[in-house]
Every structure is written in C-alpha cells, then in structure tokens.
Amino acid sequence: LESADPEDAGYILKAVLNIYNARGDRKNRRANRLRFLVQAMGWEEFKRLFIKELQKVREAEHIAPRNAAGLPAPVAANGPEPGSEGGDSDAVYGMFLKFNVRKQKQPGYRYAELRIPFGETDSTAFRNLAGLKSLLPDVYFRTTPGQNLLVCNVPARSTRVLHSKVKEMPGDYLYPNTVLDVVSCKAATTCNLGLCNAIALAPEIVKSLGETDIDFKKLKDVKIRVNGCPNSCGHHPLGTLSFSGMVRKVYGRSVPFYRVHVGGMPAAENTRFAREAGAVPARSVPKLAAEFVSAMQSAAADAHAWS
C-alpha cells in the first residue's frame, strides 16, 4: 500500500499476522522474526501476498477502530474539581502537569503518560487506575513502545482527579521520556535469546545517574536503551545512548559485555539509528552512562554560554 487510512489499521495488522502465522519460521528461534520472512521471500512477493490476504480479511471480518471523535463536550469548570480537595502537593502536581500531561486533539481533553519504571509494576497500580472509570467514564488506557502507560480522554479540569489516583501507584510515575526513563528488555530472565541480564542493569544505570549532578529535566530528550542481546526488543538502535548484550572470553571465562551505541533518534521519516562505539564489561555500564550524560550536560552548558 502506498498509503492507508487509520480505519484500515486493524485489517492491515491482521493480514500481516495471518501471513506470518502461515509462513513464518517457528522452528528456528533465531529466525522467528517478520524481517527474516520478508528477507527470505523478497519484498515484492511479500507485498503480493499481503494485498491478497488484506482483501480476504476485509471480506471475512469487520474490525472497527475505537472512535475517539465521539467524546462528549467536557463540562465547564465551575468551582473546585471533584475529588481534588487537599492531599496534593502543589509542587508535585505542577511537575505532573509539566512532564506527564499533554493536550489531546479533541478540545478540552488531556492525556497523561505515566512512567512505568523498566516496564514493571503490580496489580495495585492497575486497581487504582481502574477506579478512574467511575469518576471519568470515557477514560481508557494504552501502552507505549517505551513501556509506559497512557491515560487518555481525561477532561482538562479533571487532571487533579487523575493525579489523586496516580499518586497512589507504587514507584515513580513522574518524568516519562526523560533520561531517567530507561527502557530495557526482559533479557535473560525470561528470553531464551538473552545473553545478559539487561532488566537488572537498567536500575543500576538509573541509580548511577541519581548519584551525579545531572539536571534530568534539561536532558529530557536523552534516551537510554538496554538490550540483553543483539536483537532490538529494547530498542537500542533508537537510543541516544544504548547497550546491547554480548559475551566475551576473558582469561578463558565467559564474561557479560555490552556493545555501546550512540546517536540514535526516533523522528518518523528522519529517524536516525545509533552507531556502534565499542564494548564494555557489564559492570562498567552504569558508570559509563553517568559519565556520558554528565559530559552531554557540560557540552550543552558550554554551547549555551557561547550562544
């Protein structure tokens, strides 16, 4: 397809899934990826099969997208917001508005991105958020590629109501998409392909950053990604600073190492992949990350001083 309407997204996804389920390599785990199937059959053949399968799906199924355009007009603010009496620190709520809350395209509505550290939380968080449905009937949730949670369809005057629920969540929900929002795959803890324990390394990186004099608010565009193997489940090609797991022999012993990647940037058609810049032992990664980010901050300060 040269282009596609948003309403076609469900059909397109189902068609691709059907093709992969029928022809993908499920036996060789190293080739169990869509990209290997496309490479094996060639793009033109894949495109031919896709167009044929897309037509079948359209004829056999009805996949309706969620209609967010039909939201009711938000209620005008008259008096205090319901459920907002006391309890919130103005400073914390202000940071929540600055770093987490954004405007939706529907007038009068907001969405909030909640940082889910390393993509891990517990049922308590979801029970708290589920209670929002009784207060905000049109609210719904989405997950992001960065392992965070979006809370959508929040009336602008009800952001404090949302915050009253969010602050009961375990962990730190503030500052999504900042240098502290490290993304990691689950790696060797659950994945047969994982070479290194990336999900244990990610918190150590954040801890190391917290021990340095870094203004993470100014470095909100710096992205750190960690992957336990050369595959990109942890999105290491898109990180400003990223690490992908590997193993090296040191004095006859297998030692976990990480390749270092720098300069990645997701930006639609202007996306830039990170470049490989060497390798370090796993134990050295947190210190390297802190020194790298600190150097970036110093360089930015020098550039500002000269401008």
PDB file of C-alpha atoms in Angstrom:
ATOM      1  CA  LEU A   1       0.000   0.000   0.000  1.00  0.00           C
ATOM      2  CA  GLU A   2       1.247   3.461  -0.856  1.00  0.00           C
ATOM      3  CA  SER A   3      -0.939   4.908   1.892  1.00  0.00           C
ATOM      4  CA  ALA A   4      -3.547   3.736   4.361  1.00  0.00           C
ATOM      5  CA  ASP A   5      -6.392   5.263   6.342  1.00  0.00           C
ATOM      6  CA  PRO A   6      -6.404   4.926  10.147  1.00  0.00           C
ATOM      7  CA  GLU A   7      -9.593   2.856   9.830  1.00  0.00           C
ATOM      8  CA  ASP A   8      -7.587   0.218   7.930  1.00  0.00           C
ATOM      9  CA  ALA A   9      -5.040  -0.375  10.699  1.00  0.00           C
ATOM     10  CA  GLY A  10      -6.838  -3.406  12.146  1.00  0.00           C
ATOM     11  CA  TYR A  11      -7.196  -5.087   8.752  1.00  0.00           C
ATOM     12  CA  ILE A  12      -3.544  -4.442   7.884  1.00  0.00           C
ATOM     13  CA  LEU A  13      -2.319  -5.877  11.166  1.00  0.00           C
ATOM     14  CA  LYS A  14      -4.493  -8.977  10.844  1.00  0.00           C
ATOM     15  CA  ALA A  15      -3.319  -9.578   7.269  1.00  0.00           C
ATOM     16  CA  VAL A  16       0.347  -9.420   8.277  1.00  0.00           C
ATOM     17  CA  LEU A  17      -0.272 -11.739  11.236  1.00  0.00           C
ATOM     18  CA  ASN A  18      -2.043 -14.250   9.004  1.00  0.00           C
ATOM     19  CA  ILE A  19       0.857 -14.311   6.563  1.00  0.00           C
ATOM     20  CA  TYR A  20       3.418 -14.792   9.298  1.00  0.00           C
ATOM     21  CA  ASN A  21       1.393 -17.478  11.062  1.00  0.00           C
ATOM     22  CA  ALA A  22       1.162 -19.401   7.791  1.00  0.00           C
ATOM     23  CA  ARG A  23       4.734 -18.945   6.538  1.00  0.00           C
ATOM     24  CA  GLY A  24       6.962 -17.755   9.392  1.00  0.00           C
ATOM     25  CA  ASP A  25       9.772 -19.940  10.726  1.00  0.00           C
ATOM     26  CA  ARG A  26       8.592 -21.195  14.123  1.00  0.00           C
ATOM     27  CA  LYS A  27      11.300 -23.855  14.472  1.00  0.00           C
ATOM     28  CA  ASN A  28      14.461 -21.757  14.274  1.00  0.00           C
ATOM     29  CA  ARG A  29      14.189 -19.274  17.120  1.00  0.00           C
ATOM     30  CA  ARG A  30      16.943 -17.121  15.613  1.00  0.00           C
ATOM     31  CA  ALA A  31      14.827 -16.612  12.506  1.00  0.00           C
ATOM     32  CA  ASN A  32      11.488 -16.250  14.262  1.00  0.00           C
ATOM     33  CA  ARG A  33      11.005 -12.639  13.146  1.00  0.00           C
ATOM     34  CA  LEU A  34       8.931 -10.992  10.429  1.00  0.00           C
ATOM     35  CA  ARG A  35      12.011  -9.336   8.946  1.00  0.00           C
ATOM     36  CA  PHE A  36      13.566 -12.738   8.208  1.00  0.00           C
ATOM     37  CA  LEU A  37      10.411 -13.867   6.417  1.00  0.00           C
ATOM     38  CA  VAL A  38      10.403 -10.737   4.239  1.00  0.00           C
ATOM     39  CA  GLN A  39      14.085 -11.201   3.521  1.00  0.00           C
ATOM     40  CA  ALA A  40      13.617 -14.848   2.553  1.00  0.00           C
ATOM     41  CA  MET A  41      10.706 -14.344   0.138  1.00  0.00           C
ATOM     42  CA  GLY A  42      11.617 -10.882  -1.103  1.00  0.00           C
ATOM     43  CA  TRP A  43       9.682  -7.652  -0.727  1.00  0.00           C
ATOM     44  CA  GLU A  44       7.672  -7.949  -3.946  1.00  0.00           C
ATOM     45  CA  GLU A  45       6.431 -11.445  -3.079  1.00  0.00           C
ATOM     46  CA  PHE A  46       5.559 -10.378   0.451  1.00  0.00           C
ATOM     47  CA  LYS A  47       3.690  -7.366  -0.910  1.00  0.00           C
ATOM     48  CA  ARG A  48       1.739  -9.587  -3.331  1.00  0.00           C
ATOM     49  CA  LEU A  49       0.727 -11.964  -0.545  1.00  0.00           C
ATOM     50  CA  PHE A  50      -0.154  -9.069   1.730  1.00  0.00           C
ATOM     51  CA  ILE A  51      -2.501  -7.409  -0.756  1.00  0.00           C
ATOM     52  CA  LYS A  52      -4.205 -10.746  -1.414  1.00  0.00           C
ATOM     53  CA  GLU A  53      -4.569 -11.510   2.310  1.00  0.00           C
ATOM     54  CA  LEU A  54      -5.764  -7.987   3.071  1.00  0.00           C
ATOM     55  CA  GLN A  55      -8.631  -8.441   0.639  1.00  0.00           C
ATOM     56  CA  LYS A  56      -9.591 -11.739   2.305  1.00  0.00           C
ATOM     57  CA  VAL A  57      -9.596 -10.173   5.771  1.00  0.00           C
ATOM     58  CA  ARG A  58     -11.743  -7.263   4.630  1.00  0.00           C
ATOM     59  CA  GLU A  59     -14.296  -9.644   3.118  1.00  0.00           C
ATOM     60  CA  ALA A  60     -14.380 -12.016   6.093  1.00  0.00           C
ATOM     61  CA  GLU A  61     -14.181  -9.724   9.112  1.00  0.00           C
ATOM     62  CA  HIS A  62     -15.328  -6.394  10.444  1.00  0.00           C
ATOM     63  CA  ILE A  63     -12.623  -4.684  12.521  1.00  0.00           C
ATOM     64  CA  ALA A  64     -13.889  -1.387  13.870  1.00  0.00           C
ATOM     65  CA  PRO A  65     -11.402   1.149  15.249  1.00  0.00           C
ATOM     66  CA  ARG A  66     -12.040   2.876  18.531  1.00  0.00           C
ATOM     67  CA  ASN A  67     -13.969   6.070  17.838  1.00  0.00           C
ATOM     68  CA  ALA A  68     -12.370   8.801  19.931  1.00  0.00           C
ATOM     69  CA  ALA A  69     -14.012  11.577  17.934  1.00  0.00           C
ATOM     70  CA  GLY A  70     -17.370  10.995  19.627  1.00  0.00           C
ATOM     71  CA  LEU A  71     -16.316  12.213  23.047  1.00  0.00           C
ATOM     72  CA  PRO A  72     -18.894  14.337  24.868  1.00  0.00           C
ATOM     73  CA  ALA A  73     -18.212  18.035  25.295  1.00  0.00           C
ATOM     74  CA  PRO A  74     -16.240  18.448  28.536  1.00  0.00           C
ATOM     75  CA  VAL A  75     -18.086  20.042  31.420  1.00  0.00           C
ATOM     76  CA  ALA A  76     -17.145  23.657  32.047  1.00  0.00           C
ATOM     77  CA  ALA A  77     -15.204  24.304  35.225  1.00  0.00           C
ATOM     78  CA  ASN A  78     -17.471  25.610  37.983  1.00  0.00           C
ATOM     79  CA  GLY A  79     -15.859  25.583  41.397  1.00  0.00           C
ATOM     80  CA  PRO A  80     -13.259  23.040  42.543  1.00  0.00           C
ATOM     81  CA  GLU A  81     -12.630  19.863  40.631  1.00  0.00           C
ATOM     82  CA  PRO A  82     -14.441  16.844  42.058  1.00  0.00           C
ATOM     83  CA  GLY A  83     -12.171  14.791  44.257  1.00  0.00           C
ATOM     84  CA  SER A  84      -9.453  17.458  44.357  1.00  0.00           C
ATOM     85  CA  GLU A  85      -9.861  18.668  47.918  1.00  0.00           C
ATOM     86  CA  GLY A  86      -6.476  18.655  49.660  1.00  0.00           C
ATOM     87  CA  GLY A  87      -3.797  15.984  49.705  1.00  0.00           C
ATOM     88  CA  ASP A  88      -1.778  17.026  46.661  1.00  0.00           C
ATOM     89  CA  SER A  89       1.453  18.928  46.912  1.00  0.00           C
ATOM     90  CA  ASP A  90       1.223  21.860  44.501  1.00  0.00           C
ATOM     91  CA  ALA A  91       4.870  21.333  43.520  1.00  0.00           C
ATOM     92  CA  VAL A  92       4.388  17.648  42.718  1.00  0.00           C
ATOM     93  CA  TYR A  93       1.137  18.307  40.877  1.00  0.00           C
ATOM     94  CA  GLY A  94       2.855  21.058  38.900  1.00  0.00           C
ATOM     95  CA  MET A  95       5.595  18.629  37.829  1.00  0.00           C
ATOM     96  CA  PHE A  96       2.908  16.135  36.862  1.00  0.00           C
ATOM     97  CA  LEU A  97       1.269  18.722  34.607  1.00  0.00           C
ATOM     98  CA  LYS A  98       4.602  19.738  33.072  1.00  0.00           C
ATOM     99  CA  PHE A  99       6.123  16.344  32.388  1.00  0.00           C
ATOM    100  CA  ASN A 100       3.192  13.919  32.158  1.00  0.00           C
ATOM    101  CA  VAL A 101       0.131  15.714  30.817  1.00  0.00           C
ATOM    102  CA  ARG A 102      -0.426  16.712  27.175  1.00  0.00           C
ATOM    103  CA  LYS A 103      -3.320  18.046  25.108  1.00  0.00           C
ATOM    104  CA  GLN A 104      -5.406  15.640  23.040  1.00  0.00           C
ATOM    105  CA  LYS A 105      -6.609  16.631  19.602  1.00  0.00           C
ATOM    106  CA  GLN A 106     -10.156  16.696  20.993  1.00  0.00           C
ATOM    107  CA  PRO A 107     -10.713  20.159  22.526  1.00  0.00           C
ATOM    108  CA  GLY A 108     -10.966  20.184  26.293  1.00  0.00           C
ATOM    109  CA  TYR A 109      -9.315  16.767  26.786  1.00  0.00           C
ATOM    110  CA  ARG A 110      -5.894  15.711  28.013  1.00  0.00           C
ATOM    111  CA  TYR A 111      -3.877  12.520  28.175  1.00  0.00           C
ATOM    112  CA  ALA A 112      -1.194  11.619  30.690  1.00  0.00           C
ATOM    113  CA  GLU A 113       1.836   9.409  30.147  1.00  0.00           C
ATOM    114  CA  LEU A 114       2.805   7.561  33.323  1.00  0.00           C
ATOM    115  CA  ARG A 115       6.352   6.322  33.677  1.00  0.00           C
ATOM    116  CA  ILE A 116       6.370   2.619  34.496  1.00  0.00           C
ATOM    117  CA  PRO A 117       9.985   2.076  35.610  1.00  0.00           C
ATOM    118  CA  PHE A 118      11.525  -0.614  33.385  1.00  0.00           C
ATOM    119  CA  GLY A 119       8.023  -1.655  32.340  1.00  0.00           C
ATOM    120  CA  GLU A 120       7.342  -3.393  35.662  1.00  0.00           C
ATOM    121  CA  THR A 121       4.546  -2.703  38.147  1.00  0.00           C
ATOM    122  CA  ASP A 122       1.977  -4.676  40.131  1.00  0.00           C
ATOM    123  CA  SER A 123      -1.767  -5.145  40.375  1.00  0.00           C
ATOM    124  CA  THR A 124      -2.105  -2.337  42.920  1.00  0.00           C
ATOM    125  CA  ALA A 125      -1.359   0.241  40.257  1.00  0.00           C
ATOM    126  CA  PHE A 126      -3.986  -1.111  37.909  1.00  0.00           C
ATOM    127  CA  ARG A 127      -6.619  -1.396  40.633  1.00  0.00           C
ATOM    128  CA  ASN A 128      -6.069   2.284  41.454  1.00  0.00           C
ATOM    129  CA  LEU A 129      -6.347   3.301  37.830  1.00  0.00           C
ATOM    130  CA  ALA A 130      -9.393   1.109  37.246  1.00  0.00           C
ATOM    131  CA  GLY A 131     -11.190   3.239  39.826  1.00  0.00           C
ATOM    132  CA  LEU A 132     -10.968   6.146  37.396  1.00  0.00           C
ATOM    133  CA  LYS A 133     -13.787   4.670  35.313  1.00  0.00           C
ATOM    134  CA  SER A 134     -16.326   5.552  37.992  1.00  0.00           C
ATOM    135  CA  LEU A 135     -15.067   9.154  38.057  1.00  0.00           C
ATOM    136  CA  LEU A 136     -14.175   9.611  34.377  1.00  0.00           C
ATOM    137  CA  PRO A 137     -16.374   7.253  32.321  1.00  0.00           C
ATOM    138  CA  ASP A 138     -14.668   7.956  28.955  1.00  0.00           C
ATOM    139  CA  VAL A 139     -11.130   7.297  30.111  1.00  0.00           C
ATOM    140  CA  TYR A 140      -9.165   4.461  28.512  1.00  0.00           C
ATOM    141  CA  PHE A 141      -5.587   3.203  28.562  1.00  0.00           C
ATOM    142  CA  ARG A 142      -2.830   2.496  26.067  1.00  0.00           C
ATOM    143  CA  THR A 143       0.700   1.181  26.393  1.00  0.00           C
ATOM    144  CA  THR A 144       3.697   2.738  24.643  1.00  0.00           C
ATOM    145  CA  PRO A 145       6.810   1.289  22.959  1.00  0.00           C
ATOM    146  CA  GLY A 146       8.734   2.882  25.821  1.00  0.00           C
ATOM    147  CA  GLN A 147       6.974   0.590  28.345  1.00  0.00           C
ATOM    148  CA  ASN A 148       4.870   3.419  29.779  1.00  0.00           C
ATOM    149  CA  LEU A 149       1.120   3.802  30.198  1.00  0.00           C
ATOM    150  CA  LEU A 150      -1.105   6.422  28.556  1.00  0.00           C
ATOM    151  CA  VAL A 151      -4.306   7.503  30.281  1.00  0.00           C
ATOM    152  CA  CYS A 152      -6.486   9.057  27.577  1.00  0.00           C
ATOM    153  CA  ASN A 153      -9.724  11.059  27.406  1.00  0.00           C
ATOM    154  CA  VAL A 154      -9.225  12.973  30.645  1.00  0.00           C
ATOM    155  CA  PRO A 155     -11.235  16.235  30.781  1.00  0.00           C
ATOM    156  CA  ALA A 156      -8.849  19.143  31.291  1.00  0.00           C
ATOM    157  CA  ARG A 157     -10.480  20.145  34.572  1.00  0.00           C
ATOM    158  CA  SER A 158     -10.105  16.614  35.926  1.00  0.00           C
ATOM    159  CA  THR A 159      -6.325  16.253  35.742  1.00  0.00           C
ATOM    160  CA  ARG A 160      -6.117  16.586  39.533  1.00  0.00           C
ATOM    161  CA  VAL A 161      -8.660  13.783  39.874  1.00  0.00           C
ATOM    162  CA  LEU A 162      -6.335  11.659  37.749  1.00  0.00           C
ATOM    163  CA  HIS A 163      -3.352  12.675  39.838  1.00  0.00           C
ATOM    164  CA  SER A 164      -5.133  11.708  43.055  1.00  0.00           C
ATOM    165  CA  LYS A 165      -5.316   8.145  41.723  1.00  0.00           C
ATOM    166  CA  VAL A 166      -1.902   8.074  40.090  1.00  0.00           C
ATOM    167  CA  LYS A 167      -0.019   9.159  43.202  1.00  0.00           C
ATOM    168  CA  GLU A 168      -1.271   6.003  44.960  1.00  0.00           C
ATOM    169  CA  MET A 169       0.645   3.867  42.465  1.00  0.00           C
ATOM    170  CA  PRO A 170       3.865   2.213  43.643  1.00  0.00           C
ATOM    171  CA  GLY A 171       7.036   3.540  42.056  1.00  0.00           C
ATOM    172  CA  ASP A 172       7.801   6.868  40.438  1.00  0.00           C
ATOM    173  CA  TYR A 173       5.325   7.847  37.712  1.00  0.00           C
ATOM    174  CA  LEU A 174       6.876  11.288  37.045  1.00  0.00           C
ATOM    175  CA  TYR A 175       9.315  12.241  34.275  1.00  0.00           C
ATOM    176  CA  PRO A 176       8.402   9.895  31.407  1.00  0.00           C
ATOM    177  CA  ASN A 177      10.633  10.162  28.349  1.00  0.00           C
ATOM    178  CA  THR A 178      13.476  11.769  30.266  1.00  0.00           C
ATOM    179  CA  VAL A 179      16.988  10.455  30.786  1.00  0.00           C
ATOM    180  CA  LEU A 180      15.672   8.621  33.879  1.00  0.00           C
ATOM    181  CA  ASP A 181      13.136   6.685  31.804  1.00  0.00           C
ATOM    182  CA  VAL A 182      15.482   3.846  30.839  1.00  0.00           C
ATOM    183  CA  VAL A 183      13.920   1.200  28.593  1.00  0.00           C
ATOM    184  CA  SER A 184      15.055  -2.396  28.920  1.00  0.00           C
ATOM    185  CA  CYS A 185      14.032  -5.752  27.521  1.00  0.00           C
ATOM    186  CA  LYS A 186      13.491  -8.659  29.949  1.00  0.00           C
ATOM    187  CA  ALA A 187      16.558 -10.385  28.535  1.00  0.00           C
ATOM    188  CA  ALA A 188      17.970 -13.499  30.194  1.00  0.00           C
ATOM    189  CA  THR A 189      15.315 -13.542  32.937  1.00  0.00           C
ATOM    190  CA  THR A 190      12.654 -14.838  30.523  1.00  0.00           C
ATOM    191  CA  CYS A 191      14.112 -14.860  26.987  1.00  0.00           C
ATOM    192  CA  ASN A 192      15.990 -17.817  25.548  1.00  0.00           C
ATOM    193  CA  LEU A 193      17.980 -15.447  23.332  1.00  0.00           C
ATOM    194  CA  GLY A 194      19.059 -13.183  26.184  1.00  0.00           C
ATOM    195  CA  LEU A 195      22.802 -13.124  26.796  1.00  0.00           C
ATOM    196  CA  CYS A 196      22.886 -10.545  29.596  1.00  0.00           C
ATOM    197  CA  ASN A 197      20.554  -9.568  32.435  1.00  0.00           C
ATOM    198  CA  ALA A 198      19.507  -6.206  30.992  1.00  0.00           C
ATOM    199  CA  ILE A 199      16.486  -5.771  33.277  1.00  0.00           C
ATOM    200  CA  ALA A 200      18.814  -5.882  36.312  1.00  0.00           C
ATOM    201  CA  LEU A 201      21.284  -3.483  34.694  1.00  0.00           C
ATOM    202  CA  ALA A 202      18.726  -0.767  33.912  1.00  0.00           C
ATOM    203  CA  PRO A 203      18.004   0.130  37.592  1.00  0.00           C
ATOM    204  CA  GLU A 204      21.741   0.318  38.232  1.00  0.00           C
ATOM    205  CA  ILE A 205      22.059   2.853  35.435  1.00  0.00           C
ATOM    206  CA  VAL A 206      19.290   4.984  36.949  1.00  0.00           C
ATOM    207  CA  LYS A 207      20.924   4.701  40.382  1.00  0.00           C
ATOM    208  CA  SER A 208      24.257   5.830  38.952  1.00  0.00           C
ATOM    209  CA  LEU A 209      22.592   8.792  37.224  1.00  0.00           C
ATOM    210  CA  GLY A 210      20.920   9.761  40.504  1.00  0.00           C
ATOM    211  CA  GLU A 211      24.292   9.911  42.253  1.00  0.00           C
ATOM    212  CA  THR A 212      25.648  12.517  39.839  1.00  0.00           C
ATOM    213  CA  ASP A 213      24.901  16.211  39.458  1.00  0.00           C
ATOM    214  CA  ILE A 214      22.616  15.825  36.443  1.00  0.00           C
ATOM    215  CA  ASP A 215      19.664  18.066  35.672  1.00  0.00           C
ATOM    216  CA  PHE A 216      17.490  15.409  34.065  1.00  0.00           C
ATOM    217  CA  LYS A 217      14.759  17.974  33.399  1.00  0.00           C
ATOM    218  CA  LYS A 218      17.070  19.672  30.903  1.00  0.00           C
ATOM    219  CA  LEU A 219      18.065  16.334  29.405  1.00  0.00           C
ATOM    220  CA  LYS A 220      14.538  15.171  28.715  1.00  0.00           C
ATOM    221  CA  ASP A 221      15.400  14.334  25.109  1.00  0.00           C
ATOM    222  CA  VAL A 222      18.224  11.956  26.059  1.00  0.00           C
ATOM    223  CA  LYS A 223      17.061   8.360  25.711  1.00  0.00           C
ATOM    224  CA  ILE A 224      18.889   5.368  27.240  1.00  0.00           C
ATOM    225  CA  ARG A 225      18.050   1.877  25.995  1.00  0.00           C
ATOM    226  CA  VAL A 226      19.333  -1.510  27.184  1.00  0.00           C
ATOM    227  CA  ASN A 227      19.044  -4.803  25.347  1.00  0.00           C
ATOM    228  CA  GLY A 228      20.204  -8.212  26.539  1.00  0.00           C
ATOM    229  CA  CYS A 229      21.279  -9.440  23.101  1.00  0.00           C
ATOM    230  CA  PRO A 230      21.869  -8.095  19.554  1.00  0.00           C
ATOM    231  CA  ASN A 231      18.125  -8.138  18.786  1.00  0.00           C
ATOM    232  CA  SER A 232      16.320  -4.841  19.263  1.00  0.00           C
ATOM    233  CA  CYS A 233      13.457  -5.676  21.659  1.00  0.00           C
ATOM    234  CA  GLY A 234      14.842  -2.978  23.964  1.00  0.00           C
ATOM    235  CA  HIS A 235      15.043  -0.510  21.037  1.00  0.00           C
ATOM    236  CA  HIS A 236      18.776   0.055  21.377  1.00  0.00           C
ATOM    237  CA  PRO A 237      19.121   1.350  17.783  1.00  0.00           C
ATOM    238  CA  LEU A 238      16.948   4.340  18.767  1.00  0.00           C
ATOM    239  CA  GLY A 239      18.701   5.428  21.946  1.00  0.00           C
ATOM    240  CA  THR A 240      20.862   8.481  22.418  1.00  0.00           C
ATOM    241  CA  LEU A 241      22.985   6.058  24.425  1.00  0.00           C
ATOM    242  CA  SER A 242      22.256   2.342  24.196  1.00  0.00           C
ATOM    243  CA  PHE A 243      23.697  -1.012  25.130  1.00  0.00           C
ATOM    244  CA  SER A 244      23.217  -4.461  23.586  1.00  0.00           C
ATOM    245  CA  GLY A 245      24.339  -7.624  25.339  1.00  0.00           C
ATOM    246  CA  MET A 246      27.183  -9.863  24.243  1.00  0.00           C
ATOM    247  CA  VAL A 247      29.637 -12.351  25.782  1.00  0.00           C
ATOM    248  CA  ARG A 248      33.422 -12.283  25.591  1.00  0.00           C
ATOM    249  CA  LYS A 249      36.058 -14.704  26.791  1.00  0.00           C
ATOM    250  CA  VAL A 250      38.324 -13.209  29.444  1.00  0.00           C
ATOM    251  CA  TYR A 251      41.118 -15.489  30.658  1.00  0.00           C
ATOM    252  CA  GLY A 252      39.106 -18.473  29.484  1.00  0.00           C
ATOM    253  CA  ARG A 253      35.879 -17.418  31.219  1.00  0.00           C
ATOM    254  CA  SER A 254      32.656 -16.157  29.625  1.00  0.00           C
ATOM    255  CA  VAL A 255      32.063 -12.587  30.822  1.00  0.00           C
ATOM    256  CA  PRO A 256      28.970 -10.451  30.097  1.00  0.00           C
ATOM    257  CA  PHE A 257      29.768  -7.386  27.995  1.00  0.00           C
ATOM    258  CA  TYR A 258      27.678  -4.752  26.286  1.00  0.00           C
ATOM    259  CA  ARG A 259      28.172  -3.099  22.932  1.00  0.00           C
ATOM    260  CA  VAL A 260      27.845   0.668  23.218  1.00  0.00           C
ATOM    261  CA  HIS A 261      25.678   2.538  20.686  1.00  0.00           C
ATOM    262  CA  VAL A 262      25.346   6.322  20.433  1.00  0.00           C
ATOM    263  CA  GLY A 263      23.385   8.872  18.428  1.00  0.00           C
ATOM    264  CA  GLY A 264      20.026   7.175  17.806  1.00  0.00           C
ATOM    265  CA  MET A 265      16.962   9.344  17.388  1.00  0.00           C
ATOM    266  CA  PRO A 266      13.347   8.364  16.579  1.00  0.00           C
ATOM    267  CA  ALA A 267      11.827  11.051  14.343  1.00  0.00           C
ATOM    268  CA  ALA A 268       9.371   9.497  11.834  1.00  0.00           C
ATOM    269  CA  GLU A 269      10.924   9.660   8.359  1.00  0.00           C
ATOM    270  CA  ASN A 270      14.003  11.397   9.817  1.00  0.00           C
ATOM    271  CA  THR A 271      14.783   8.588  12.264  1.00  0.00           C
ATOM    272  CA  ARG A 272      18.493   8.003  12.811  1.00  0.00           C
ATOM    273  CA  PHE A 273      19.928   4.703  14.053  1.00  0.00           C
ATOM    274  CA  ALA A 274      22.607   4.661  16.731  1.00  0.00           C
ATOM    275  CA  ARG A 275      26.205   3.913  15.741  1.00  0.00           C
ATOM    276  CA  GLU A 276      28.317   1.256  17.457  1.00  0.00           C
ATOM    277  CA  ALA A 277      31.072   2.835  19.556  1.00  0.00           C
ATOM    278  CA  GLY A 278      32.866  -0.036  21.271  1.00  0.00           C
ATOM    279  CA  ALA A 279      32.187  -2.510  24.061  1.00  0.00           C
ATOM    280  CA  VAL A 280      32.495  -2.511  27.857  1.00  0.00           C
ATOM    281  CA  PRO A 281      32.094  -5.077  30.641  1.00  0.00           C
ATOM    282  CA  ALA A 282      28.568  -5.153  32.095  1.00  0.00           C
ATOM    283  CA  ARG A 283      29.821  -3.938  35.487  1.00  0.00           C
ATOM    284  CA  SER A 284      31.174  -0.733  33.879  1.00  0.00           C
ATOM    285  CA  VAL A 285      27.949   0.288  32.130  1.00  0.00           C
ATOM    286  CA  PRO A 286      26.321   2.345  34.948  1.00  0.00           C
ATOM    287  CA  LYS A 287      29.441   4.486  35.457  1.00  0.00           C
ATOM    288  CA  LEU A 288      29.867   4.927  31.703  1.00  0.00           C
ATOM    289  CA  ALA A 289      26.238   6.046  31.327  1.00  0.00           C
ATOM    290  CA  ALA A 290      26.576   8.616  34.120  1.00  0.00           C
ATOM    291  CA  GLU A 291      29.831   9.989  32.682  1.00  0.00           C
ATOM    292  CA  PHE A 292      28.344  10.170  29.180  1.00  0.00           C
ATOM    293  CA  VAL A 293      25.226  12.033  30.307  1.00  0.00           C
ATOM    294  CA  SER A 294      27.284  14.347  32.511  1.00  0.00           C
ATOM    295  CA  ALA A 295      29.528  15.159  29.520  1.00  0.00           C
ATOM    296  CA  MET A 296      26.445  15.887  27.398  1.00  0.00           C
ATOM    297  CA  GLN A 297      25.172  18.274  30.066  1.00  0.00           C
ATOM    298  CA  SER A 298      28.523  20.066  30.239  1.00  0.00           C
ATOM    299  CA  ALA A 299      28.685  20.376  26.459  1.00  0.00           C
ATOM    300  CA  ALA A 300      25.150  21.781  26.356  1.00  0.00           C
ATOM    301  CA  ALA A 301      26.027  24.302  29.077  1.00  0.00           C
ATOM    302  CA  ASP A 302      29.148  25.399  27.184  1.00  0.00           C
ATOM    303  CA  ALA A 303      27.174  25.805  23.974  1.00  0.00           C
ATOM    304  CA  HIS A 304      24.572  27.902  25.817  1.00  0.00           C
ATOM    305  CA  ALA A 305      27.287  30.080  27.333  1.00  0.00           C
ATOM    306  CA  TRP A 306      28.757  30.795  23.898  1.00  0.00           C
ATOM    307  CA  SER A 307      25.402  31.486  22.239  1.00  0.00           C
TER     308      SER A 307
END
